[in-house]
Amino acid sequence: MRSLIIEDEARLARNIAKVLAETTSFAADISTDGEDGLHMALSQAYDLIILDLMLPKIPGLQILRTLRQKGCRTPVLILTARDASDDIIEGLDRGADDYLTKPFEMGELIARCKAMVRRVYDQPNPVIRVGDLRIDTASREVTVQGRRVILPAMEYRLLEYLAMREGQIASKTEIIDHLYDFQSENFSNTVEVYVSCLRRKIDPGPRHELIHTVRGRGYYIGERKS
Ligand code: CA
């Protein structure tokens, strides 16, 4: 999952990105003005946008309207000043999915972000089960046949992304777009490396493969398609 934080208070933006990195599997990009933020939102494949409303160059409500007019379906959580109920109503009416008023508890922001992404991927249950595999997206705990599997951050991120889209093929480009932020190195061959590491750890045996390769198209997790 990949998120975009459009927030001109640089310290707050960095803090949100840090907490997202520590407590979720979301990659995070930061933009500190409205013009740049709108451009990023329209040009990258984000799973979630956190949008401050008071921004230099282009205000948040205008960004929101433009995104929705251009058909962008990414869930947007707006950040507003306290006592700005007109802004909250207008934001929701223009297509925001959720809001928080400043100052807010970081834990509440994170929980709302995770809930929005679950809705987008139609996974209302934070615990995803695929065959013998169980992924608790709240605690990031993974078990296979009841056995705990410890995964490095990027392998977990890939697994959660595939599991959220269970049964659907994800191309290598989609995987790269949704897993890496601008800070990460993104060498496309690392996707194969992560997939093979994951397989070694979560596939219980050759007859019980969970992650499948579709030649020339990508990867998916779930029951093998004939
Ligand atoms: Ca602001």
CSV table of C-alpha atoms and ligand atoms in Angstrom, one decimal:
chain,number,residue,atom,x,y,z
A,1,MET,CA,0.0,0.0,0.0
A,2,ARG,CA,1.2,3.5,-0.8
A,3,SER,CA,0.0,6.7,0.7
A,4,LEU,CA,0.4,10.4,-0.1
A,5,ILE,CA,0.5,13.0,2.7
A,6,ILE,CA,-0.3,16.6,1.4
A,7,GLU,CA,0.4,18.8,4.4
A,8,ASP,CA,2.4,22.0,4.5
A,9,GLU,CA,3.4,21.7,8.2
A,10,ALA,CA,6.5,19.8,7.4
A,11,ARG,CA,7.1,18.4,10.8
A,12,LEU,CA,3.5,17.0,11.1
A,13,ALA,CA,3.8,15.5,7.6
A,14,ARG,CA,7.1,13.8,8.5
A,15,ASN,CA,5.6,12.6,11.8
A,16,ILE,CA,2.6,11.0,10.0
A,17,ALA,CA,4.9,9.3,7.5
A,18,LYS,CA,7.1,8.0,10.4
A,19,VAL,CA,4.2,6.6,12.3
A,20,LEU,CA,2.7,5.0,9.1
A,21,ALA,CA,6.1,3.4,8.5
A,22,GLU,CA,6.3,2.1,12.1
A,23,THR,CA,2.8,0.8,12.5
A,24,THR,CA,1.5,-0.1,9.1
A,25,SER,CA,2.7,-1.5,5.8
A,26,PHE,CA,2.1,1.7,4.0
A,27,ALA,CA,4.8,3.4,1.9
A,28,ALA,CA,4.4,7.2,2.3
A,29,ASP,CA,5.2,10.2,0.1
A,30,ILE,CA,5.0,13.7,1.3
A,31,SER,CA,4.0,16.9,-0.5
A,32,THR,CA,4.1,20.3,1.3
A,33,ASP,CA,2.1,22.4,-1.2
A,34,GLY,CA,-1.2,22.0,-3.0
A,35,GLU,CA,0.1,22.3,-6.6
A,36,ASP,CA,2.8,19.6,-6.2
A,37,GLY,CA,0.4,17.5,-4.1
A,38,LEU,CA,-2.3,17.5,-6.8
A,39,HIS,CA,0.2,16.6,-9.4
A,40,MET,CA,1.5,13.7,-7.3
A,41,ALA,CA,-2.0,12.5,-6.5
A,42,LEU,CA,-2.9,12.4,-10.2
A,43,SER,CA,0.3,10.8,-11.5
A,44,GLN,CA,1.0,8.0,-9.0
A,45,ALA,CA,-1.0,5.0,-7.9
A,46,TYR,CA,-1.9,5.8,-4.3
A,47,ASP,CA,-4.1,3.7,-2.1
A,48,LEU,CA,-4.8,6.5,0.3
A,49,ILE,CA,-4.4,10.3,0.5
A,50,ILE,CA,-4.2,12.4,3.6
A,51,LEU,CA,-5.1,15.9,2.6
A,52,ASP,CA,-4.8,19.1,4.7
A,53,LEU,CA,-7.3,21.7,3.7
A,54,MET,CA,-5.3,24.9,4.3
A,55,LEU,CA,-2.5,24.6,1.8
A,56,PRO,CA,-0.3,27.0,-0.2
A,57,LYS,CA,-0.9,27.4,-3.9
A,58,ILE,CA,-4.0,25.2,-4.2
A,59,PRO,CA,-6.4,24.7,-1.3
A,60,GLY,CA,-7.3,21.2,-0.2
A,61,LEU,CA,-11.0,21.5,-1.1
A,62,GLN,CA,-10.0,22.4,-4.7
A,63,ILE,CA,-7.6,19.5,-4.9
A,64,LEU,CA,-10.3,17.2,-3.7
A,65,ARG,CA,-12.8,18.5,-6.3
A,66,THR,CA,-10.2,18.2,-9.1
A,67,LEU,CA,-9.3,14.6,-8.1
A,68,ARG,CA,-12.9,13.5,-8.1
A,69,GLN,CA,-13.7,15.3,-11.4
A,70,LYS,CA,-10.8,13.5,-13.0
A,71,GLY,CA,-12.1,10.2,-11.9
A,72,CYS,CA,-9.6,9.5,-9.1
A,73,ARG,CA,-11.1,7.0,-6.7
A,74,THR,CA,-8.4,6.9,-4.1
A,75,PRO,CA,-9.8,7.3,-0.6
A,76,VAL,CA,-9.1,10.8,0.9
A,77,LEU,CA,-9.0,11.7,4.6
A,78,ILE,CA,-9.1,15.5,5.1
A,79,LEU,CA,-7.4,17.3,8.0
A,80,THR,CA,-9.1,20.4,9.2
A,81,ALA,CA,-8.8,23.0,11.9
A,82,ARG,CA,-11.0,22.5,14.9
A,83,ASP,CA,-14.4,24.2,14.6
A,84,ALA,CA,-14.3,24.1,10.9
A,85,SER,CA,-17.6,22.2,10.5
A,86,ASP,CA,-18.4,24.0,7.2
A,87,ASP,CA,-15.1,22.7,5.7
A,88,ILE,CA,-15.9,19.2,7.0
A,89,ILE,CA,-19.3,19.2,5.4
A,90,GLU,CA,-18.0,20.6,2.1
A,91,GLY,CA,-15.1,18.1,2.1
A,92,LEU,CA,-17.4,15.2,2.6
A,93,ASP,CA,-19.8,16.5,0.0
A,94,ARG,CA,-16.9,16.9,-2.5
A,95,GLY,CA,-15.9,13.3,-2.1
A,96,ALA,CA,-13.7,13.0,1.0
A,97,ASP,CA,-14.1,9.6,2.7
A,98,ASP,CA,-13.2,10.6,6.2
A,99,TYR,CA,-11.9,13.6,8.2
A,100,LEU,CA,-10.0,14.4,11.4
A,101,THR,CA,-9.7,17.8,13.2
A,102,LYS,CA,-6.4,19.1,14.4
A,103,PRO,CA,-4.9,18.3,16.8
A,104,PHE,CA,-5.6,14.6,16.5
A,105,GLU,CA,-4.3,11.4,18.1
A,106,MET,CA,-1.8,9.7,15.7
A,107,GLY,CA,-3.3,6.3,16.6
A,108,GLU,CA,-6.8,7.5,15.5
A,109,LEU,CA,-5.4,8.7,12.2
A,110,ILE,CA,-3.7,5.4,11.5
A,111,ALA,CA,-6.7,3.4,12.4
A,112,ARG,CA,-8.9,5.5,10.1
A,113,CYS,CA,-6.4,5.1,7.3
A,114,LYS,CA,-6.3,1.3,7.6
A,115,ALA,CA,-10.1,1.2,7.7
A,116,MET,CA,-10.4,3.3,4.5
A,117,VAL,CA,-7.9,1.0,2.7
A,118,ARG,CA,-9.8,-2.1,3.8
A,119,ARG,CA,-13.0,-0.7,2.4
A,120,VAL,CA,-11.3,0.1,-1.0
A,121,TYR,CA,-10.1,-3.5,-1.2
A,122,ASP,CA,-13.4,-4.9,0.0
A,123,GLN,CA,-11.7,-6.6,3.0
A,124,PRO,CA,-13.8,-5.5,6.0
A,125,ASN,CA,-12.2,-8.0,8.3
A,126,PRO,CA,-8.7,-6.9,9.4
A,127,VAL,CA,-7.8,-10.6,9.5
A,128,ILE,CA,-7.3,-12.0,6.0
A,129,ARG,CA,-7.3,-15.8,5.5
A,130,VAL,CA,-6.2,-17.5,2.3
A,131,GLY,CA,-6.1,-21.3,2.7
A,132,ASP,CA,-3.8,-22.0,5.6
A,133,LEU,CA,-2.4,-18.5,5.6
A,134,ARG,CA,-3.7,-16.0,8.2
A,135,ILE,CA,-2.6,-12.3,8.1
A,136,ASP,CA,-3.6,-10.0,10.9
A,137,THR,CA,-3.3,-6.6,9.2
A,138,ALA,CA,-3.7,-4.8,12.5
A,139,SER,CA,-0.8,-6.5,14.3
A,140,ARG,CA,1.0,-7.5,11.0
A,141,GLU,CA,1.2,-11.0,12.4
A,142,VAL,CA,1.4,-13.8,9.8
A,143,THR,CA,0.8,-17.5,10.4
A,144,VAL,CA,0.8,-20.6,8.1
A,145,GLN,CA,-1.0,-23.7,9.5
A,146,GLY,CA,-0.8,-22.0,12.9
A,147,ARG,CA,2.9,-21.5,12.7
A,148,ARG,CA,4.2,-17.9,13.1
A,149,VAL,CA,6.1,-16.6,10.2
A,150,ILE,CA,8.4,-13.6,10.7
A,151,LEU,CA,8.7,-11.4,7.5
A,152,PRO,CA,10.9,-8.4,6.8
A,153,ALA,CA,8.9,-5.2,6.2
A,154,MET,CA,9.0,-5.3,2.3
A,155,GLU,CA,8.0,-9.0,2.2
A,156,TYR,CA,5.1,-8.3,4.5
A,157,ARG,CA,4.1,-5.3,2.4
A,158,LEU,CA,4.0,-7.5,-0.7
A,159,LEU,CA,2.1,-10.3,1.0
A,160,GLU,CA,-0.5,-7.9,2.4
A,161,TYR,CA,-1.0,-6.2,-1.0
A,162,LEU,CA,-1.5,-9.6,-2.8
A,163,ALA,CA,-3.8,-10.8,0.0
A,164,MET,CA,-5.9,-7.6,-0.1
A,165,ARG,CA,-6.5,-8.4,-3.8
A,166,GLU,CA,-6.9,-12.1,-3.3
A,167,GLY,CA,-7.4,-14.0,-6.6
A,168,GLN,CA,-6.6,-10.9,-8.7
A,169,ILE,CA,-3.4,-10.8,-10.8
A,170,ALA,CA,-1.0,-7.9,-9.8
A,171,SER,CA,1.5,-7.0,-12.5
A,172,LYS,CA,5.0,-6.2,-11.6
A,173,THR,CA,4.4,-2.6,-12.4
A,174,GLU,CA,1.4,-2.4,-10.1
A,175,ILE,CA,3.4,-4.1,-7.4
A,176,ILE,CA,6.2,-1.5,-7.7
A,177,ASP,CA,3.7,1.4,-7.9
A,178,HIS,CA,1.9,0.3,-4.8
A,179,LEU,CA,4.8,-0.9,-2.6
A,180,TYR,CA,7.5,1.7,-3.1
A,181,ASP,CA,7.6,5.4,-2.2
A,182,PHE,CA,10.0,7.8,-3.8
A,183,GLN,CA,12.5,7.2,-1.0
A,184,SER,CA,12.8,3.5,-1.7
A,185,GLU,CA,15.2,2.0,-4.3
A,186,ASN,CA,13.0,0.4,-6.9
A,187,PHE,CA,14.8,-2.0,-9.0
A,188,SER,CA,12.2,-4.0,-10.8
A,189,ASN,CA,14.0,-7.3,-10.4
A,190,THR,CA,13.6,-7.1,-6.6
A,191,VAL,CA,9.9,-8.0,-7.0
A,192,GLU,CA,10.9,-11.5,-8.2
A,193,VAL,CA,13.3,-11.7,-5.2
A,194,TYR,CA,10.6,-10.8,-2.7
A,195,VAL,CA,8.2,-13.2,-4.3
A,196,SER,CA,10.6,-16.1,-4.1
A,197,CYS,CA,11.6,-15.2,-0.5
A,198,LEU,CA,7.9,-15.1,0.4
A,199,ARG,CA,7.2,-18.4,-1.2
A,200,ARG,CA,9.9,-20.1,0.7
A,201,LYS,CA,8.4,-18.8,4.0
A,202,ILE,CA,4.7,-19.2,3.4
A,203,ASP,CA,4.1,-22.0,0.9
A,204,PRO,CA,3.6,-25.1,3.1
A,205,GLY,CA,4.7,-27.4,0.3
A,206,PRO,CA,4.8,-27.8,-3.5
A,207,ARG,CA,1.3,-29.1,-3.5
A,208,HIS,CA,-0.1,-26.2,-1.5
A,209,GLU,CA,1.2,-23.2,-3.4
A,210,LEU,CA,-0.4,-20.0,-2.3
A,211,ILE,CA,1.4,-17.5,-4.5
A,212,HIS,CA,1.1,-18.1,-8.3
A,213,THR,CA,2.9,-16.7,-11.2
A,214,VAL,CA,1.0,-16.0,-14.4
A,215,ARG,CA,3.6,-15.8,-17.1
A,216,GLY,CA,3.9,-12.3,-18.7
A,217,ARG,CA,1.1,-10.9,-16.4
A,218,GLY,CA,2.1,-11.1,-12.8
A,219,TYR,CA,1.3,-12.7,-9.5
A,220,TYR,CA,-1.7,-13.5,-7.4
A,221,ILE,CA,-2.5,-15.2,-4.2
A,222,GLY,CA,-5.3,-17.8,-3.6
A,223,GLU,CA,-6.7,-20.9,-5.2
A,224,ARG,CA,-5.0,-21.8,-8.4
A,225,LYS,CA,-6.9,-20.7,-11.5
A,226,SER,CA,-7.1,-23.4,-14.1
B,1,CA,CA,-2.0,23.7,6.5
